[in-house]
Tab-separated table of C-alpha atoms in Angstrom:
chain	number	residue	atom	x	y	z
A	61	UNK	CA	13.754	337.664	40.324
A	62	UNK	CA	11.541	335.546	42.809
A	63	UNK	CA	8.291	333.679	41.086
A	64	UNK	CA	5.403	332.799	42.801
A	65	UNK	CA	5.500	330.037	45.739
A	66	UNK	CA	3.168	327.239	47.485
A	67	UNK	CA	5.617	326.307	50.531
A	68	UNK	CA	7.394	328.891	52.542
A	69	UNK	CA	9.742	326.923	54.923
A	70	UNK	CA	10.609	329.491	57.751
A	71	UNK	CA	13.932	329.123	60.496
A	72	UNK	CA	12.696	329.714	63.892
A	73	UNK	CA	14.881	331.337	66.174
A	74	UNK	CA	15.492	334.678	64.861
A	75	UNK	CA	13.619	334.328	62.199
A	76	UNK	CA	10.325	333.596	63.409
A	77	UNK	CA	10.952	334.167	67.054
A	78	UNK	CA	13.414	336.372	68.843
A	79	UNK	CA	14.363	333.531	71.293
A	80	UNK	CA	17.717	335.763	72.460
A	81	UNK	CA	16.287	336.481	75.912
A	82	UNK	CA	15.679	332.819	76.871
A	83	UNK	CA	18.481	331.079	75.374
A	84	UNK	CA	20.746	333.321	77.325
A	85	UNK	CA	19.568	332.866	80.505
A	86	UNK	CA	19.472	329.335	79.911
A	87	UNK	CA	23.352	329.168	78.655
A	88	UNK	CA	24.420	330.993	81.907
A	89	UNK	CA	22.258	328.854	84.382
A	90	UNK	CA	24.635	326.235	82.605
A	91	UNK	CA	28.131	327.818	82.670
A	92	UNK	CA	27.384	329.036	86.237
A	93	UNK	CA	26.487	325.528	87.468
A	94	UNK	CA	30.033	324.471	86.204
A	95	UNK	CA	32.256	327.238	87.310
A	96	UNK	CA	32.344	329.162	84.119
A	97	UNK	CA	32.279	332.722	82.799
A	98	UNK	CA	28.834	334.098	81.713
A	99	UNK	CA	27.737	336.105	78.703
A	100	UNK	CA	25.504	339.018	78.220
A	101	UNK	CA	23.084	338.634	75.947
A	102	UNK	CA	24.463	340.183	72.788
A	103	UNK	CA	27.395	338.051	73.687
A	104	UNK	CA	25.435	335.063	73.631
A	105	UNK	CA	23.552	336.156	70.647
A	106	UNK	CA	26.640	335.743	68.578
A	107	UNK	CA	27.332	332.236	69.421
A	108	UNK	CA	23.490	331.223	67.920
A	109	UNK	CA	23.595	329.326	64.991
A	110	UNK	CA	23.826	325.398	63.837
A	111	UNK	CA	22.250	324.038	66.647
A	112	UNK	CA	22.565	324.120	70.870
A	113	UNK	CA	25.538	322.218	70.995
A	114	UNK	CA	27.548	324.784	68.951
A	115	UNK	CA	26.036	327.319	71.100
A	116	UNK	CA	26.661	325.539	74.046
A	117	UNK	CA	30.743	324.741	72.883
A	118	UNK	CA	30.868	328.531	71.703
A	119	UNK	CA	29.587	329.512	75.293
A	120	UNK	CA	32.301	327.895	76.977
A	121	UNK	CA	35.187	329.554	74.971
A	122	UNK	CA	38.770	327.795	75.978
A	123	UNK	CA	37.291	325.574	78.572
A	124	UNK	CA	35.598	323.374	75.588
A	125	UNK	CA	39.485	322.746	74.650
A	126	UNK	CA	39.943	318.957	74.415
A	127	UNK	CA	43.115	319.861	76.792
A	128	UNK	CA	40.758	322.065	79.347
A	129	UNK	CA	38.277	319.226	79.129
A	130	UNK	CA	40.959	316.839	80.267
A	131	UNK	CA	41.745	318.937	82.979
A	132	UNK	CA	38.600	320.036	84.617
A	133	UNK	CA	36.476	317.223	83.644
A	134	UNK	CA	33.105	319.094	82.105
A	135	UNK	CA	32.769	318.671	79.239
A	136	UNK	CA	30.657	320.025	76.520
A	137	UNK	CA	27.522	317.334	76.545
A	138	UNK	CA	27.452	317.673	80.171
A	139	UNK	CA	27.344	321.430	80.294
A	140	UNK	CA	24.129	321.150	77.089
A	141	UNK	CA	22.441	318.524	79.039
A	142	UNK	CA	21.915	321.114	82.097
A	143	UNK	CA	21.284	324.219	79.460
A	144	UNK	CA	19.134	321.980	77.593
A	145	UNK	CA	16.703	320.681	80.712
A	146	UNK	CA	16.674	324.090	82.021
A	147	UNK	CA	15.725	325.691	78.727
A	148	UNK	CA	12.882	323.365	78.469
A	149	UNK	CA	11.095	324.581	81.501
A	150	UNK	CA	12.027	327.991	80.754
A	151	UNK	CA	11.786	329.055	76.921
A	152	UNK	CA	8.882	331.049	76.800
A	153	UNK	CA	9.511	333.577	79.277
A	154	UNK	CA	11.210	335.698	77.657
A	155	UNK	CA	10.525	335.032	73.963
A	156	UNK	CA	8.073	337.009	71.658
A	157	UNK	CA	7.385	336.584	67.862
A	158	UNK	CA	8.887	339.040	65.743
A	159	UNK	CA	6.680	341.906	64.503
A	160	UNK	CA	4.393	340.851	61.876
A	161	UNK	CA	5.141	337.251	61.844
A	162	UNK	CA	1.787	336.198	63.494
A	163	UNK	CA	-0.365	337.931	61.725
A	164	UNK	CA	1.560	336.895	58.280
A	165	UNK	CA	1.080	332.772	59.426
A	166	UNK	CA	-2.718	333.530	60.493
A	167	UNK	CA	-3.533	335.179	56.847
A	168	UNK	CA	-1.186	333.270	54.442
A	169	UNK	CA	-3.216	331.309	52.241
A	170	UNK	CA	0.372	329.814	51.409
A	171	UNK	CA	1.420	325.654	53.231
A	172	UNK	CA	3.698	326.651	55.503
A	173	UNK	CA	6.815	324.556	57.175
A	174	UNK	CA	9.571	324.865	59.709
A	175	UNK	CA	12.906	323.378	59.192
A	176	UNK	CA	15.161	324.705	62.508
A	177	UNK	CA	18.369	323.175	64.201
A	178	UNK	CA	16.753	323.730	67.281
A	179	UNK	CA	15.267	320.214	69.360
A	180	UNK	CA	12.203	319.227	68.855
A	181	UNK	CA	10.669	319.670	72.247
A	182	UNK	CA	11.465	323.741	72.673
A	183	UNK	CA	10.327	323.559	69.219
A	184	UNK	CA	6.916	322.209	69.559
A	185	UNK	CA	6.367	323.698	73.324
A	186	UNK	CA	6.845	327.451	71.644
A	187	UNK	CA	4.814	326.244	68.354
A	188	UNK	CA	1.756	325.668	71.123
A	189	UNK	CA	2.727	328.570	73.288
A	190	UNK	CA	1.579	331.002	70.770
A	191	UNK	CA	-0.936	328.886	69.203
A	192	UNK	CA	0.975	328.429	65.707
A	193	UNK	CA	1.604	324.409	65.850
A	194	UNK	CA	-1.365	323.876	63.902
A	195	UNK	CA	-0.254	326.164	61.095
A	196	UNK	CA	2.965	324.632	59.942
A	197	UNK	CA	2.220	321.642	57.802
A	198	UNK	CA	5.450	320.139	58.279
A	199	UNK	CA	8.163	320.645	61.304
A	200	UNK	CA	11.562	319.021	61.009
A	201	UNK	CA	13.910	319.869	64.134
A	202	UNK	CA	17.398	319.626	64.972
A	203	UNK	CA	16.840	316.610	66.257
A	204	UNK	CA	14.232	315.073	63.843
A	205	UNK	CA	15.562	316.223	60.292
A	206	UNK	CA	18.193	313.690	58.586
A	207	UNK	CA	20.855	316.157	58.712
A	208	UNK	CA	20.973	319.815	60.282
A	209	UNK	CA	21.172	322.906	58.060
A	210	UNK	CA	23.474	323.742	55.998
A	211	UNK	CA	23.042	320.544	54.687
A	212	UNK	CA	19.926	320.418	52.434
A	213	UNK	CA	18.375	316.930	53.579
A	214	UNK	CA	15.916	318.645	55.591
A	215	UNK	CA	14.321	320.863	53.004
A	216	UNK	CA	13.990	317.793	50.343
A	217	UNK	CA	12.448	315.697	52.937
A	218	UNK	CA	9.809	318.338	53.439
A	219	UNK	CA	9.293	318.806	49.382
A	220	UNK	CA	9.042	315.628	48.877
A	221	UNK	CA	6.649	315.538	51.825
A	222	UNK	CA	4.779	318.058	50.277
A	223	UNK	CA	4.903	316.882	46.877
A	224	UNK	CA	6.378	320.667	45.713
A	225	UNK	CA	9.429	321.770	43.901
A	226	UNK	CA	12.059	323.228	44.851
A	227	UNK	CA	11.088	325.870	42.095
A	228	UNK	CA	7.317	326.256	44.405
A	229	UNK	CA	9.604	326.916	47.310
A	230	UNK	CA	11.257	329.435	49.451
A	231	UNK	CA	13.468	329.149	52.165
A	232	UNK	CA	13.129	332.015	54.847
A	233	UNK	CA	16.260	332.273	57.396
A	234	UNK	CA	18.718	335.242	59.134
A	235	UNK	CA	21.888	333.000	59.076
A	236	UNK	CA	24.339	331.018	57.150
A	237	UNK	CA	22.750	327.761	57.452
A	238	UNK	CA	19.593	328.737	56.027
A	239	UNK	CA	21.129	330.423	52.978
A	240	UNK	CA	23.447	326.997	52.658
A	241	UNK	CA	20.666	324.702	52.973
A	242	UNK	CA	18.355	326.584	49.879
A	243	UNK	CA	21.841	326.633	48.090
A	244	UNK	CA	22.411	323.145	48.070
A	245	UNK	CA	18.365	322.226	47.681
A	246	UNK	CA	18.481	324.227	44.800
A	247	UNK	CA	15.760	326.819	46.422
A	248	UNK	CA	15.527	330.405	46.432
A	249	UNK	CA	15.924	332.038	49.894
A	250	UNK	CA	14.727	335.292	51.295
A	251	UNK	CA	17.646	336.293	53.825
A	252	UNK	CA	16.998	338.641	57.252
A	253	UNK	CA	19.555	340.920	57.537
A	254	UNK	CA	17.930	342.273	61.571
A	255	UNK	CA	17.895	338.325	62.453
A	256	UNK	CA	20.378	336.696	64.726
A	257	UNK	CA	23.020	336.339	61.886
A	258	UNK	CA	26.030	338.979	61.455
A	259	UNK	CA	25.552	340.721	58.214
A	260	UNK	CA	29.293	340.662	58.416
A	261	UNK	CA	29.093	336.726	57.843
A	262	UNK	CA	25.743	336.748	55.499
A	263	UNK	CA	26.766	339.082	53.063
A	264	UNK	CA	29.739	337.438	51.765
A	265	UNK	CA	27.718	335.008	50.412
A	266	UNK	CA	26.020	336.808	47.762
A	267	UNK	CA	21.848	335.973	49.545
A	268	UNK	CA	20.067	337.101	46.495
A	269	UNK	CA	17.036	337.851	48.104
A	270	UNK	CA	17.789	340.044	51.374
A	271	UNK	CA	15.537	342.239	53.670
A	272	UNK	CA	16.303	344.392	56.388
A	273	UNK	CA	13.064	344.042	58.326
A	274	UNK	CA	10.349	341.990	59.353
A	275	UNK	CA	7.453	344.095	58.135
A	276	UNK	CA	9.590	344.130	54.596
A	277	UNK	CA	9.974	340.339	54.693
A	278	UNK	CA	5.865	340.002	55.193
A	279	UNK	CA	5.414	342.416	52.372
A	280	UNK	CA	7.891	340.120	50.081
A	281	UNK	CA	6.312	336.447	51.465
A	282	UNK	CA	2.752	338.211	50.426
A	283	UNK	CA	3.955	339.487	46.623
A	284	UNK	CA	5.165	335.760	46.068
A	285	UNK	CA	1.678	333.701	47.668
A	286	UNK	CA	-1.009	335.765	46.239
């Protein structure tokens, strides 16, 4: 049974956001500049997770072979760097915050803090988009924490930063590496089962704590702050 909390540490992208819209227009501006075969969008929405690079080498399919690489030239880093510039200019056109999740930051008398595998400059650019930068107290990106979820160097950094315990904290996520990274920091996690994570994949590992919507995840956050 969860306890009260001081720090909630949210994901972003899915969790916070539902980024699906951008990050698929951005991954087929890149495979179409090289030649490749595009996605839809649910497509796309099933390579998300552990960071842009895996999204970008799941995009690709066989051509991200180290034989197909060889052959054609284009490889994965060169196929990121042209999603990643265009998804800079482009990330919030499309995206929207989840239902509820604004209203929960603006009235949480909770410290709140992002840990996401996503870059720090999409990051920060949606943080000020929807006027929310100033409510996290601590941000660590893919590109800023010591190591990337699943690994739980991210989530101590920010406890320590805080000066919490992991026993004051809660981990808030829709995929593996959010459930992982609480695992292995030894904090409870509240799971989103209508995230951008497969239930299929989530549910094997035994999330303790799991909610099928956004306005139940709110409700939960709120019993545990007050």
């Amino acid at each position: 049974m969860l306890h009260h909390k001081s720090l909630i540490v949210f994901d972003l992208d899915g969790t916070l956001f539902n980024t699906l819209g951008d990050l698929a227009v951005a991954v087929n501006f890149a495979l179409r500049h090289f030649g490749l075969p595009e996605h839809d969008e649910q497509r796309v929405r099933t390579f998300i997770g552990n960071g842009s690079m895996k999204l970008i080498e799941r995009s690709m399919g066989e051509a991200a072979l180290p034989e197909n690489i060889a052959r054609t030239g284009v490889t994965v880093e060169m196929v990121h760097k042209v999603y990643s510039d265009f998804y800079w200019e482009h990330c919030t056109e499309r995206t929207l915050p989840n239902p509820g999740v604004v209203e929960f930051l603006r009235n949480t008398t909770a410290r709140v803090a992002m840990l996401t595998n996503k870059p720090e400059r999409p990051t920060f650019k949606l943080l000020e988009h929807f006027h929310l930068r100033d409510r996290f107290e601590f941000v660590l990106c893919g590109d800023t924490t010591p190591e990337r979820k699943p690994s739980p160097a991210g989530l101590l950094k920010i406890m320590e930063s805080a000066g919490v315990s992991p026993a004051e904290t809660v981990m808030v996520g829709d995929d593996q590496p959010d459930i992982l990274a609480a695992r292995n920091a030894g904090v409870d996690c509240v799971t989103l089962l209508c995230g951008f994570g497969k239930p299929v994949n989530l549910l094997p590992l035994a999330p303790e704590n799991v909610v099928e919507s956004y306005a139940e995840m709110c409700e939960l956050l709120c019993s545990l702050t007050r």
